[in-house]
PDB file of N, CA, C and O in Angstrom:
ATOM      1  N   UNK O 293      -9.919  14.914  -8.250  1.00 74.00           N
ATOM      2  CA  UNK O 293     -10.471  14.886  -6.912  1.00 74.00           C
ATOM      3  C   UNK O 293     -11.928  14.451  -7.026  1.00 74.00           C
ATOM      4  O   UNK O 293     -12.544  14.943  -7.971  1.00 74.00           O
ATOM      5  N   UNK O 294     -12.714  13.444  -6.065  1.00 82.00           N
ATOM      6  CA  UNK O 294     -13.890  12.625  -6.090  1.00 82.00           C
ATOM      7  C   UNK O 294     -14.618  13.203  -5.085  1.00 82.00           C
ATOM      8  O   UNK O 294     -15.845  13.108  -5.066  1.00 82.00           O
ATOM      9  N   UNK O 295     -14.012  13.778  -4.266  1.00 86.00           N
ATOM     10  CA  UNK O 295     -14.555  14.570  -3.141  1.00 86.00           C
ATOM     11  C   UNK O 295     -14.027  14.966  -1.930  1.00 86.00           C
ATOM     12  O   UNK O 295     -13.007  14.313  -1.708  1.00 86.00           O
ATOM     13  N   UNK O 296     -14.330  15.916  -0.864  1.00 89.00           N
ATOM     14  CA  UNK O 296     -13.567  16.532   0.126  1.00 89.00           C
ATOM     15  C   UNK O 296     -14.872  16.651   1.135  1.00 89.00           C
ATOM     16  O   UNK O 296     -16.089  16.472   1.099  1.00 89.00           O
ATOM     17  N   UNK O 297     -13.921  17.035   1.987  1.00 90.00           N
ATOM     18  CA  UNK O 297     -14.822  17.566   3.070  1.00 90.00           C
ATOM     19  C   UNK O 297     -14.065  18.063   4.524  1.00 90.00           C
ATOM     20  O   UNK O 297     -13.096  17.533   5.068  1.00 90.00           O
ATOM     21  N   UNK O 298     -14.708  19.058   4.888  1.00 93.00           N
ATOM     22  CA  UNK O 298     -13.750  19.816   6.436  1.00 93.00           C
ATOM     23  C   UNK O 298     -12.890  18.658   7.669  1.00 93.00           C
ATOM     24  O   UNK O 298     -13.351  17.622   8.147  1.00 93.00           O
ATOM     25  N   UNK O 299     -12.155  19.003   7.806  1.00 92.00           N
ATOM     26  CA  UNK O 299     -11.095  18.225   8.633  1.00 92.00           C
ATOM     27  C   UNK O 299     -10.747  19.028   9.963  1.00 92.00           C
ATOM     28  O   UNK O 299     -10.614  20.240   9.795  1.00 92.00           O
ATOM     29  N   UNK O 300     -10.609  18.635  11.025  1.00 93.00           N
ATOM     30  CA  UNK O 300      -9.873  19.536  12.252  1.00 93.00           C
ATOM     31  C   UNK O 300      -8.486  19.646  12.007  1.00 93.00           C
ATOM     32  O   UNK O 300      -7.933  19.018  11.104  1.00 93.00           O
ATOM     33  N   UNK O 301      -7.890  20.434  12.790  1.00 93.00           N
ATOM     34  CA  UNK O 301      -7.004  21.127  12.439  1.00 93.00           C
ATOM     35  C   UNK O 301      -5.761  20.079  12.862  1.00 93.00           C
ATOM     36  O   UNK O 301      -4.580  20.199  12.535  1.00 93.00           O
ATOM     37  N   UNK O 302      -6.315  19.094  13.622  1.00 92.00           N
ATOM     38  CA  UNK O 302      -5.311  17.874  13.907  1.00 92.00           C
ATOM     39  C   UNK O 302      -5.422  16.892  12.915  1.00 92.00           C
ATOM     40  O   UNK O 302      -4.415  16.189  12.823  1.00 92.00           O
ATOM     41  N   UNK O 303      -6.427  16.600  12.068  1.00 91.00           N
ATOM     42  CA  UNK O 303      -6.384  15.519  11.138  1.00 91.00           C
ATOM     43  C   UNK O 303      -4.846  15.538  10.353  1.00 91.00           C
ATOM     44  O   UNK O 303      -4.180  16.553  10.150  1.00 91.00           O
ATOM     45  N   UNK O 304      -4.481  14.166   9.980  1.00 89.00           N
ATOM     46  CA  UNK O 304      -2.870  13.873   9.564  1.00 89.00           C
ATOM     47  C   UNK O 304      -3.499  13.188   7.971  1.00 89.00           C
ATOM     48  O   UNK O 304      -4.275  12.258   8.185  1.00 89.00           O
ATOM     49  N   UNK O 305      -3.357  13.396   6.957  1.00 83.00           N
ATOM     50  CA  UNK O 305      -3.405  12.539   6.082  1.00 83.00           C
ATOM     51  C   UNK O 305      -2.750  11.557   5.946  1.00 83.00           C
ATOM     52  O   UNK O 305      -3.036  10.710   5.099  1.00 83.00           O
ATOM     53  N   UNK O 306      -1.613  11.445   6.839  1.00 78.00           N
ATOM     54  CA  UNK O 306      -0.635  10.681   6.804  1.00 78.00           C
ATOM     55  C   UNK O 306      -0.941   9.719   8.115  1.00 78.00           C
ATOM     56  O   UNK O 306      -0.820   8.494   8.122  1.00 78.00           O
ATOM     57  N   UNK O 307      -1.275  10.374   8.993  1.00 80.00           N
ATOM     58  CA  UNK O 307      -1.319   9.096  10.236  1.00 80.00           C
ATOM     59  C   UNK O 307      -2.510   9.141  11.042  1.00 80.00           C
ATOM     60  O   UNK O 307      -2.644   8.545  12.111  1.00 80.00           O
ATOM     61  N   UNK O 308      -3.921  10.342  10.130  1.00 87.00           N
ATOM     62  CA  UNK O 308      -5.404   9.927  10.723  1.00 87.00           C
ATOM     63  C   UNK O 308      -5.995   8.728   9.508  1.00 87.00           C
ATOM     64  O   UNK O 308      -7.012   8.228   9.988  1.00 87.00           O
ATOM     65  N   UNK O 309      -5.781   8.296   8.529  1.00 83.00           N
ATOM     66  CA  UNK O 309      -6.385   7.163   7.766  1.00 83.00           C
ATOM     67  C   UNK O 309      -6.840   5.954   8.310  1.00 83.00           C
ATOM     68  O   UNK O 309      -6.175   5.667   9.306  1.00 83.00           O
ATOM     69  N   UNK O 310      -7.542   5.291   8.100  1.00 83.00           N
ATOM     70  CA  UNK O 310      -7.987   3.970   8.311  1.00 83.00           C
ATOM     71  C   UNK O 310      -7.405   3.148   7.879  1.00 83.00           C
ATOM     72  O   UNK O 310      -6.945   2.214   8.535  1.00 83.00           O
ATOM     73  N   UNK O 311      -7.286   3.310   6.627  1.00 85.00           N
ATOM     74  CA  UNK O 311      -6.742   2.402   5.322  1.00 85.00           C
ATOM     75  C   UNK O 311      -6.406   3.317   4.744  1.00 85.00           C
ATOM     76  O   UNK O 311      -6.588   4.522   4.918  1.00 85.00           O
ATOM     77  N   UNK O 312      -5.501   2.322   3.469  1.00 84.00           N
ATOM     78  CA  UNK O 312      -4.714   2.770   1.877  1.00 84.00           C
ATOM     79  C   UNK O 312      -4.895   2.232   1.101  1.00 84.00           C
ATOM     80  O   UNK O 312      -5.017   1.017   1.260  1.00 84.00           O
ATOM     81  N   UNK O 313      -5.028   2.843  -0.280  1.00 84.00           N
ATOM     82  CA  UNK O 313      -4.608   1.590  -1.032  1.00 84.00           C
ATOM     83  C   UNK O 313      -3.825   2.361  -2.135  1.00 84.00           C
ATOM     84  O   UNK O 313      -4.014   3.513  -2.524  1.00 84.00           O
ATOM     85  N   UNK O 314      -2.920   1.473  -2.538  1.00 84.00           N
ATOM     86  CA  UNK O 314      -1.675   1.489  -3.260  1.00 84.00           C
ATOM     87  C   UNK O 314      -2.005   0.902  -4.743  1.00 84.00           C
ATOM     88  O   UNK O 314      -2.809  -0.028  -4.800  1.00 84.00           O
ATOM     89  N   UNK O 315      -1.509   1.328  -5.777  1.00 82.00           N
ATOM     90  CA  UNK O 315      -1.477   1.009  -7.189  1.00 82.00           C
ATOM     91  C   UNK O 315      -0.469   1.413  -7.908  1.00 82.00           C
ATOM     92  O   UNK O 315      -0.091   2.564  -8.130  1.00 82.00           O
ATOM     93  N   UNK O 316       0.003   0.290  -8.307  1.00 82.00           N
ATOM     94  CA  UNK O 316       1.736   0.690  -9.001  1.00 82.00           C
ATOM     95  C   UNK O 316       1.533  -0.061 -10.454  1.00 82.00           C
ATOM     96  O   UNK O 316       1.522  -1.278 -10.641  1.00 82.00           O
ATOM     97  N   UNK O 317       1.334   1.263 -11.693  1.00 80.00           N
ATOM     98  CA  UNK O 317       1.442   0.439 -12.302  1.00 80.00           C
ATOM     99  C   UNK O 317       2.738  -0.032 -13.955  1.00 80.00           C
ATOM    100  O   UNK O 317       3.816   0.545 -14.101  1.00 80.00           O
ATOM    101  N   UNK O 318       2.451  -0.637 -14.489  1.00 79.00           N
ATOM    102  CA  UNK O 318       3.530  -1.104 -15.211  1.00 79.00           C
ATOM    103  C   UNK O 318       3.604  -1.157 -16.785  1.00 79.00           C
ATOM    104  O   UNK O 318       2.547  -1.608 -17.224  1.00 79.00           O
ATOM    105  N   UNK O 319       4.323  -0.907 -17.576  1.00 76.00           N
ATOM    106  CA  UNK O 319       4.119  -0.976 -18.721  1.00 76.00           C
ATOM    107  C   UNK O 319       3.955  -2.854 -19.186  1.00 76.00           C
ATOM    108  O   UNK O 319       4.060  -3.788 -18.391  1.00 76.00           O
ATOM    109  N   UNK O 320       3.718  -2.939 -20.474  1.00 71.00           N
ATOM    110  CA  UNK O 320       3.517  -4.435 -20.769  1.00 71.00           C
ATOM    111  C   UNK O 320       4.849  -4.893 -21.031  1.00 71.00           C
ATOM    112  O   UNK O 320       5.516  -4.328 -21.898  1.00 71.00           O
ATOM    113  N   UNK O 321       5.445  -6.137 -20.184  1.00 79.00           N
ATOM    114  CA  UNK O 321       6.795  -6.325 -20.423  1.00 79.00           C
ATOM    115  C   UNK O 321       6.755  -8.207 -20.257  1.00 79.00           C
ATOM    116  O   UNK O 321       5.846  -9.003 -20.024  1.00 79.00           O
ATOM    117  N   UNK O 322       8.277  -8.351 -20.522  1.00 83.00           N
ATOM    118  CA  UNK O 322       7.964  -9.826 -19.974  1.00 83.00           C
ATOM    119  C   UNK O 322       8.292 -10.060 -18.152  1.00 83.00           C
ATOM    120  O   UNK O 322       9.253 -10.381 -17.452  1.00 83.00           O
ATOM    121  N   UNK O 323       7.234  -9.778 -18.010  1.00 82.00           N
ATOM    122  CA  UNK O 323       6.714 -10.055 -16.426  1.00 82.00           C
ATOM    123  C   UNK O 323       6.064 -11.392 -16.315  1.00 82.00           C
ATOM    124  O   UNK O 323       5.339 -12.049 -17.062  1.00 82.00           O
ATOM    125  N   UNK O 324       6.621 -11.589 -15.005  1.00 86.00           N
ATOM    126  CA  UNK O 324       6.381 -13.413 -14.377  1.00 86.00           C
ATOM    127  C   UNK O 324       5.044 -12.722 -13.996  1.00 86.00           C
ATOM    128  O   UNK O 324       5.126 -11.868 -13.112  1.00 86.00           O
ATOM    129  N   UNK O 325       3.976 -12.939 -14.470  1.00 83.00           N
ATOM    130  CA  UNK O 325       2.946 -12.249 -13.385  1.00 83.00           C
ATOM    131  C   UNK O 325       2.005 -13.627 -12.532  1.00 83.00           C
ATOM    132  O   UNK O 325       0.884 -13.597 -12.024  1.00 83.00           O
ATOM    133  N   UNK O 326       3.192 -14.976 -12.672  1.00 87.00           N
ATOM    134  CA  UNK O 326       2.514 -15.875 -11.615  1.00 87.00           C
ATOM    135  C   UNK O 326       3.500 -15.916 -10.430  1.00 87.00           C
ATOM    136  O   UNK O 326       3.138 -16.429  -9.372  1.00 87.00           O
ATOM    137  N   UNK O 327       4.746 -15.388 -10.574  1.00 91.00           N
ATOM    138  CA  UNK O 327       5.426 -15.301  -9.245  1.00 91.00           C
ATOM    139  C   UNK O 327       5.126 -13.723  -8.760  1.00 91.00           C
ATOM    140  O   UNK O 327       5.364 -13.187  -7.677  1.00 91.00           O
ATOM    141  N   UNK O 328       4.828 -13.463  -9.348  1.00 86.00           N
ATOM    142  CA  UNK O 328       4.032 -11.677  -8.852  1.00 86.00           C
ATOM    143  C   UNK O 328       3.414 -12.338  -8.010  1.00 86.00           C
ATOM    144  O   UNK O 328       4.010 -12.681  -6.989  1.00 86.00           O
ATOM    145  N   UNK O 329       2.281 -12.635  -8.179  1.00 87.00           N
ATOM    146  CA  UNK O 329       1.000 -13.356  -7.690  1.00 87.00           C
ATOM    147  C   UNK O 329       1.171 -14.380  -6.408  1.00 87.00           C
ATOM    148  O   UNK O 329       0.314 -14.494  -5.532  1.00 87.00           O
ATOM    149  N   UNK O 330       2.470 -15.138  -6.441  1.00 91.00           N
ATOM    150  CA  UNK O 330       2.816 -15.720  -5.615  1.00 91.00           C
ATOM    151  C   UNK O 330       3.375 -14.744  -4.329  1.00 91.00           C
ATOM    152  O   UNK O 330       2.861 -14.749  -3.211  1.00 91.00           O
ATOM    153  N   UNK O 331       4.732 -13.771  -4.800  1.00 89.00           N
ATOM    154  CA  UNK O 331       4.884 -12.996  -3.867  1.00 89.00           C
ATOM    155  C   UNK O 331       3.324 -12.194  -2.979  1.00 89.00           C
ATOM    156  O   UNK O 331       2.930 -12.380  -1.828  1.00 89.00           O
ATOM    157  N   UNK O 332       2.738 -11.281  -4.098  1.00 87.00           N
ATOM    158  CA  UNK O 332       1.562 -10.926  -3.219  1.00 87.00           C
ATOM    159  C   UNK O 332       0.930 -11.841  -2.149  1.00 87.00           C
ATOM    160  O   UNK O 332       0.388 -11.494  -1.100  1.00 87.00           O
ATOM    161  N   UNK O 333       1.151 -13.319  -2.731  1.00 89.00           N
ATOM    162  CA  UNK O 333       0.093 -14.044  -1.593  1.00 89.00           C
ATOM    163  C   UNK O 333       1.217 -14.015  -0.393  1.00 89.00           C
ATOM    164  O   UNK O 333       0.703 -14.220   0.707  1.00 89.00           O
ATOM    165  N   UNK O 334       2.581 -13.813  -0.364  1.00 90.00           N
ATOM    166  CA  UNK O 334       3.109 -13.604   0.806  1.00 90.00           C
ATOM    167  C   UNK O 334       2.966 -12.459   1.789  1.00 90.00           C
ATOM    168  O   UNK O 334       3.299 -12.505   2.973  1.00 90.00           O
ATOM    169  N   UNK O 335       2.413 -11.394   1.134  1.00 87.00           N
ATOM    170  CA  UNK O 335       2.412 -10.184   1.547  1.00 87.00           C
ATOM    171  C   UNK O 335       1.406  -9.723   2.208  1.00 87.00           C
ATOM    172  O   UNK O 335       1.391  -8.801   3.023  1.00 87.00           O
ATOM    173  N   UNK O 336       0.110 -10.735   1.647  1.00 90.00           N
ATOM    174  CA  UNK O 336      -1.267 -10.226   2.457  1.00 90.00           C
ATOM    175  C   UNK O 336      -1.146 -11.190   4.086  1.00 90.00           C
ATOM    176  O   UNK O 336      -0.643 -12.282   4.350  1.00 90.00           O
ATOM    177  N   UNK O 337      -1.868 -10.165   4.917  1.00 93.00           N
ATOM    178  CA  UNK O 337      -1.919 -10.567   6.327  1.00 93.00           C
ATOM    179  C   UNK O 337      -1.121  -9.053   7.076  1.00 93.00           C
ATOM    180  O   UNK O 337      -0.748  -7.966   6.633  1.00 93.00           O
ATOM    181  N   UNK O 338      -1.130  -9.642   8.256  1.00 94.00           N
ATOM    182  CA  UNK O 338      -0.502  -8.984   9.291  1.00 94.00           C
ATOM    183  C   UNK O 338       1.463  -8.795   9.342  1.00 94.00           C
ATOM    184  O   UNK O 338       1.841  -9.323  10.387  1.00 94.00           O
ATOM    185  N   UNK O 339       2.080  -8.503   8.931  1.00 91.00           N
ATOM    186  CA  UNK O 339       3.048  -7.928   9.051  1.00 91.00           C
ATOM    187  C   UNK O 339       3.645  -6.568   9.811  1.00 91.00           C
ATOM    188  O   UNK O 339       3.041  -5.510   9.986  1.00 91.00           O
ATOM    189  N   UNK O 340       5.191  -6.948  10.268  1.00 89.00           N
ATOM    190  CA  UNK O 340       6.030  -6.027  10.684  1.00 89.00           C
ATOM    191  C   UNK O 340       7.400  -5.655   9.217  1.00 89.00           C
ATOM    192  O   UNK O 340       8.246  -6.334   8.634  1.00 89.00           O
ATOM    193  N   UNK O 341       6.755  -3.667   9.139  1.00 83.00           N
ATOM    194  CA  UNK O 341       7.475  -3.191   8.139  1.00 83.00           C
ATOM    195  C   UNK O 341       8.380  -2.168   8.514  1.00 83.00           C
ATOM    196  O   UNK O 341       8.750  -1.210   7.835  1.00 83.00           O
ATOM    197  N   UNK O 342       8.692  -2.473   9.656  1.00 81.00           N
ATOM    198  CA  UNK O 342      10.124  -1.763   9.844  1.00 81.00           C
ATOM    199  C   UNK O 342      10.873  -1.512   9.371  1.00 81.00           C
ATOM    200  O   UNK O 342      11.275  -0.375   9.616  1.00 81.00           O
ATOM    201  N   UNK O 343      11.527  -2.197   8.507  1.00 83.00           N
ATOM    202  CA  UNK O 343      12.548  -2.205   7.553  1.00 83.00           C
ATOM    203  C   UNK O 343      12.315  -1.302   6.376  1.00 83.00           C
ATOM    204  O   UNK O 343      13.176  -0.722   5.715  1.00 83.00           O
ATOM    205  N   UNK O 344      10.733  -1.271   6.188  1.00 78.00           N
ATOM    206  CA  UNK O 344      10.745  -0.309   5.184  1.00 78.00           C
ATOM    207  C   UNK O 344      10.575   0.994   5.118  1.00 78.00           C
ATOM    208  O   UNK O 344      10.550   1.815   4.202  1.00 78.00           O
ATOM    209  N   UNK O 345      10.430   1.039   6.621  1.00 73.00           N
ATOM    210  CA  UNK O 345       9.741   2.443   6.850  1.00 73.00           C
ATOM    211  C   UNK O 345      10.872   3.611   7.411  1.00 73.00           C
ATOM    212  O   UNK O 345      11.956   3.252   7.872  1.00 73.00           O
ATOM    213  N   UNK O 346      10.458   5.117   7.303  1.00 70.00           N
ATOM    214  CA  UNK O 346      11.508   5.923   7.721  1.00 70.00           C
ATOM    215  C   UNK O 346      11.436   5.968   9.514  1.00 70.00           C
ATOM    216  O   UNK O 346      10.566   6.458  10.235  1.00 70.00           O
ATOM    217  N   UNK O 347      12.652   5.285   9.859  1.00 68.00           N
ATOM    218  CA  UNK O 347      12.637   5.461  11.007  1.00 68.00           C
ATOM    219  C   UNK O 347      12.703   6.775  12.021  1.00 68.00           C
ATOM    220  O   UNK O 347      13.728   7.309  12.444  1.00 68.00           O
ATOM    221  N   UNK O 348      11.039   7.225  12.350  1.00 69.00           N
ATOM    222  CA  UNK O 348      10.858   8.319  13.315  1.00 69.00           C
ATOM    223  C   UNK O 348       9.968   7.981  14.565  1.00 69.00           C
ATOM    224  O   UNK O 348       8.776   8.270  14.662  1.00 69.00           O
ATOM    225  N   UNK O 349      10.736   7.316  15.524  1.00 66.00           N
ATOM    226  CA  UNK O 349       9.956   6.534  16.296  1.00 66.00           C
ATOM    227  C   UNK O 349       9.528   7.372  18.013  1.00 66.00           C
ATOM    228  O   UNK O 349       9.217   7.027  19.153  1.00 66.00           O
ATOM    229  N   UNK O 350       9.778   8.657  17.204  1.00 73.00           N
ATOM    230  CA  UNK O 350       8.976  10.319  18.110  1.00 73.00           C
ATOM    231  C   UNK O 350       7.837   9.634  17.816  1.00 73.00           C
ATOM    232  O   UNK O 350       7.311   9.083  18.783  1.00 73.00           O
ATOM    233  N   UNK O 351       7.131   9.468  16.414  1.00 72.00           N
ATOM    234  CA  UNK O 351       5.812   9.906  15.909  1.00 72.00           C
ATOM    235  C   UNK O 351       5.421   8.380  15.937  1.00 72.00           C
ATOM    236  O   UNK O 351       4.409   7.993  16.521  1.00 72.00           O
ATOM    237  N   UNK O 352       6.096   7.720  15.415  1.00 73.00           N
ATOM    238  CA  UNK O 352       5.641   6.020  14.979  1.00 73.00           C
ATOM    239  C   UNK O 352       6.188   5.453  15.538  1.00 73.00           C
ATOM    240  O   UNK O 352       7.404   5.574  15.388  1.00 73.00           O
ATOM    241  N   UNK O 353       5.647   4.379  16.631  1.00 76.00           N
ATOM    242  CA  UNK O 353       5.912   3.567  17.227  1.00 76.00           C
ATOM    243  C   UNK O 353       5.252   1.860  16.825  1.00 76.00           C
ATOM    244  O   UNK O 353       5.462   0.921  17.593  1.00 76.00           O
ATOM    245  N   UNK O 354       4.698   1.747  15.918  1.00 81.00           N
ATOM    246  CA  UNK O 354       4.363   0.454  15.611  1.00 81.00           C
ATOM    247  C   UNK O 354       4.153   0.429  14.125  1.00 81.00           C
ATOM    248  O   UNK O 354       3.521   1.041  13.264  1.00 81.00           O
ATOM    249  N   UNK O 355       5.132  -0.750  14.263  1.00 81.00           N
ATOM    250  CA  UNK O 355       5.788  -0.997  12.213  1.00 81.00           C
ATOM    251  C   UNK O 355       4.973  -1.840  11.969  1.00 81.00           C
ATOM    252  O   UNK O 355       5.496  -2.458  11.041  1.00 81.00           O
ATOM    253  N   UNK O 356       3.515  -2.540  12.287  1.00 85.00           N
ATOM    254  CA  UNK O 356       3.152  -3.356  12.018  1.00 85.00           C
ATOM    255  C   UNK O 356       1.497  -2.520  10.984  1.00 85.00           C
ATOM    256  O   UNK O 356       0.835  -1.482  10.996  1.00 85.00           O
ATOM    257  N   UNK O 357       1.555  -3.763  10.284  1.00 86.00           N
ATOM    258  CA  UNK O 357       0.629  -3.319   8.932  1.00 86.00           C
ATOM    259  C   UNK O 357      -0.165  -4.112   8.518  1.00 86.00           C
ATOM    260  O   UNK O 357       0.541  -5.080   8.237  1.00 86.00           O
ATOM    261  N   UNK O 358      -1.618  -4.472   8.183  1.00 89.00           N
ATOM    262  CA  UNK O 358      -2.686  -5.265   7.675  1.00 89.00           C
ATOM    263  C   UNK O 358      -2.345  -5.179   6.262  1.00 89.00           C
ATOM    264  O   UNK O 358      -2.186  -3.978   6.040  1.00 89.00           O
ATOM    265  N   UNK O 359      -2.067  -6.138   4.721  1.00 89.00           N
ATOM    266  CA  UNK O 359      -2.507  -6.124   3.796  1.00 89.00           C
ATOM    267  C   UNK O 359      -3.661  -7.250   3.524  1.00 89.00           C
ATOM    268  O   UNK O 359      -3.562  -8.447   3.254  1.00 89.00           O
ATOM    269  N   UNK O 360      -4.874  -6.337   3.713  1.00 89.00           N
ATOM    270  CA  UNK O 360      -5.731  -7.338   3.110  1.00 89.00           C
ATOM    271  C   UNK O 360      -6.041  -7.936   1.991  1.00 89.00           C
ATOM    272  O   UNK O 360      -6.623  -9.018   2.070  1.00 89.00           O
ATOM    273  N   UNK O 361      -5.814  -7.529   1.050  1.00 88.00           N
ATOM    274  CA  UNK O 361      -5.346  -7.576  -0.116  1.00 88.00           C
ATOM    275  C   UNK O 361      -4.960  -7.360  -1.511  1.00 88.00           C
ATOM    276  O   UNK O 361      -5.171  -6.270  -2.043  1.00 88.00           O
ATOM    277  N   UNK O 362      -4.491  -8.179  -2.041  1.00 87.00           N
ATOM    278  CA  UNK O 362      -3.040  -7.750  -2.742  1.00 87.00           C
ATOM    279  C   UNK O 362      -3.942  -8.156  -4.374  1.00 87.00           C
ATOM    280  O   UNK O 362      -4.762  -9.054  -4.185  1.00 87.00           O
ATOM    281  N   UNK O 363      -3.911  -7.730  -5.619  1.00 84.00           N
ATOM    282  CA  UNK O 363      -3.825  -8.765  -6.755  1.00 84.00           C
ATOM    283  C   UNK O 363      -3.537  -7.784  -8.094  1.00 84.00           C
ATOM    284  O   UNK O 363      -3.439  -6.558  -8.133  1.00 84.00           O
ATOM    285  N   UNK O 364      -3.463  -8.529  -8.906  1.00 82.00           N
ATOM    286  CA  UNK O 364      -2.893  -7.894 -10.298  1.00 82.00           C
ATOM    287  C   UNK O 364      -3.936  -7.800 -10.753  1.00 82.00           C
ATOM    288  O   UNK O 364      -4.829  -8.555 -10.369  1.00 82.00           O
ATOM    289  N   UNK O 365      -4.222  -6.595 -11.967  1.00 78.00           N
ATOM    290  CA  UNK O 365      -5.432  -6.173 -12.430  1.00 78.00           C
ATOM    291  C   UNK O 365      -4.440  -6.267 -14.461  1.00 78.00           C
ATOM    292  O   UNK O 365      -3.546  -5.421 -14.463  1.00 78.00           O
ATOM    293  N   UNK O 366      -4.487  -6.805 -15.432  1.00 73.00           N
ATOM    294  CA  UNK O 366      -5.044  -6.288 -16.412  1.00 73.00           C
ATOM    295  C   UNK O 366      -5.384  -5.642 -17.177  1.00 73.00           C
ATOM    296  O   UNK O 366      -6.054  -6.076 -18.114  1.00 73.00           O
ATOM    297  N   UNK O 367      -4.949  -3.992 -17.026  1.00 67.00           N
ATOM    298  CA  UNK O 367      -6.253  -3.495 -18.597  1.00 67.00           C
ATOM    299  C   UNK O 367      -5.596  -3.052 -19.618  1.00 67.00           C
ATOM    300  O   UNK O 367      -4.536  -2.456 -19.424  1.00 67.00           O
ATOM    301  N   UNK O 368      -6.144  -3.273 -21.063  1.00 64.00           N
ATOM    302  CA  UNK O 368      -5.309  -2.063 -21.825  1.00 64.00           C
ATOM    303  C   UNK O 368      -4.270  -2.366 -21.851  1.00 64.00           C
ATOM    304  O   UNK O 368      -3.562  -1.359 -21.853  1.00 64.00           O
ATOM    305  N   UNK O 369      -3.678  -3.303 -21.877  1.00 57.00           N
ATOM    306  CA  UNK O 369      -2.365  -3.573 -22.010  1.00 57.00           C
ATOM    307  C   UNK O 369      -1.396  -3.231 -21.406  1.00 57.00           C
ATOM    308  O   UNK O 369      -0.301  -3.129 -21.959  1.00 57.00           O
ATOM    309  N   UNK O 370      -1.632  -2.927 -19.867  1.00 57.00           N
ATOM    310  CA  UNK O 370      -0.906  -2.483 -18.926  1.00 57.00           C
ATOM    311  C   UNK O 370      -1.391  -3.336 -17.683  1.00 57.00           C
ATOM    312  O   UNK O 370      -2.576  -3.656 -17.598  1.00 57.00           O
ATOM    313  N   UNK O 371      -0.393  -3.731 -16.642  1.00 59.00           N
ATOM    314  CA  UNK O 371      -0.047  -4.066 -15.531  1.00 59.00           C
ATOM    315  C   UNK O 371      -0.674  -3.359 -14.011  1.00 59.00           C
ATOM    316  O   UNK O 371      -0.076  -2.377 -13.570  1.00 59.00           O
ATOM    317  N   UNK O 372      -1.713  -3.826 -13.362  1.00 61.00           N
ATOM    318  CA  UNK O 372      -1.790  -2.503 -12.683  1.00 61.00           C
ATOM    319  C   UNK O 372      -1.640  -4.016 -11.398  1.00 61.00           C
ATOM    320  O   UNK O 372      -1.965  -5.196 -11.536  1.00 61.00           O
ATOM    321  N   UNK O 373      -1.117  -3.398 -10.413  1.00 67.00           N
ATOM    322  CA  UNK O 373      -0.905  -3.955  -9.171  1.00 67.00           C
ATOM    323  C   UNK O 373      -1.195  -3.357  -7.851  1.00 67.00           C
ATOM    324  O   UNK O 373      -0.395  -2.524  -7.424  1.00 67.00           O
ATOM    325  N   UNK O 374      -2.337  -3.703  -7.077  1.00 65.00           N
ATOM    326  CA  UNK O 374      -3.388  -3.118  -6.097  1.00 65.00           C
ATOM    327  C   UNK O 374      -2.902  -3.570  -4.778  1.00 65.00           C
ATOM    328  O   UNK O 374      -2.564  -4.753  -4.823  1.00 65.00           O
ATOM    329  N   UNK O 375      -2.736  -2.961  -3.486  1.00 64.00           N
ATOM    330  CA  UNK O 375      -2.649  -3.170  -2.224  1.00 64.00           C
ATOM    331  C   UNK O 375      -3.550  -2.571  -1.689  1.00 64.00           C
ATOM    332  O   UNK O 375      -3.610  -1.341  -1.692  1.00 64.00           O
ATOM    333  N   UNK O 376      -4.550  -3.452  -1.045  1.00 66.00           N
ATOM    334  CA  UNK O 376      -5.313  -2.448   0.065  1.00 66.00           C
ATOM    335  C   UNK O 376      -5.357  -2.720   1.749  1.00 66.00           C
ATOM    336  O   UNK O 376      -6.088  -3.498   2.362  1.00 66.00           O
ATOM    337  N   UNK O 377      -4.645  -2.095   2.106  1.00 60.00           N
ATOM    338  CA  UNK O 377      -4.728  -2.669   3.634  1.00 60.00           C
ATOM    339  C   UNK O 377      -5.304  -1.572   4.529  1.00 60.00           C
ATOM    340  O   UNK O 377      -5.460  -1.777   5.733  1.00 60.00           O
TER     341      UNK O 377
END
């Protein structure tokens, strides 16, 4: 933990955020990591993720999502793959 601080009693970690960002990462394998790279460039922008999401459309009513962006990181001999939208 990097730091905290008091929240109201309505804050959602789940649906008061601004942003996310996502990191999935991978052991060293034989990975295409230029069609990686290609997919990501499909992925950044404005999208509808309906399809991926659990449909509870009480609470969520709009499947649509900013990835600003997407890229593969490198270290140590491991794979790390970044989304920040």
């Amino acid at each position: 933990i990097l730091g905290w601080c008091p929240v109201s009693e309505e804050f959602s970690a789940r649906f008061s955020c601004a942003s996310r960002t996502y990191r999935y990462y991978f052991i060293k394998r034989d990975l295409d990591l230029a069609a990686m790279r290609e997919g990501m460039n499909k992925l950044t922008g404005r999208h509808d993720f309906r399809n991926m999401c659990k449909m509870n459309t009480e609470q969520v009513y709009n499947f649509e999502r900013v990835i600003h962006s997407a890229k593969i990181v490198t270290p140590h001999g491991s794979d790390e793959v970044d989304f920040r939208g």
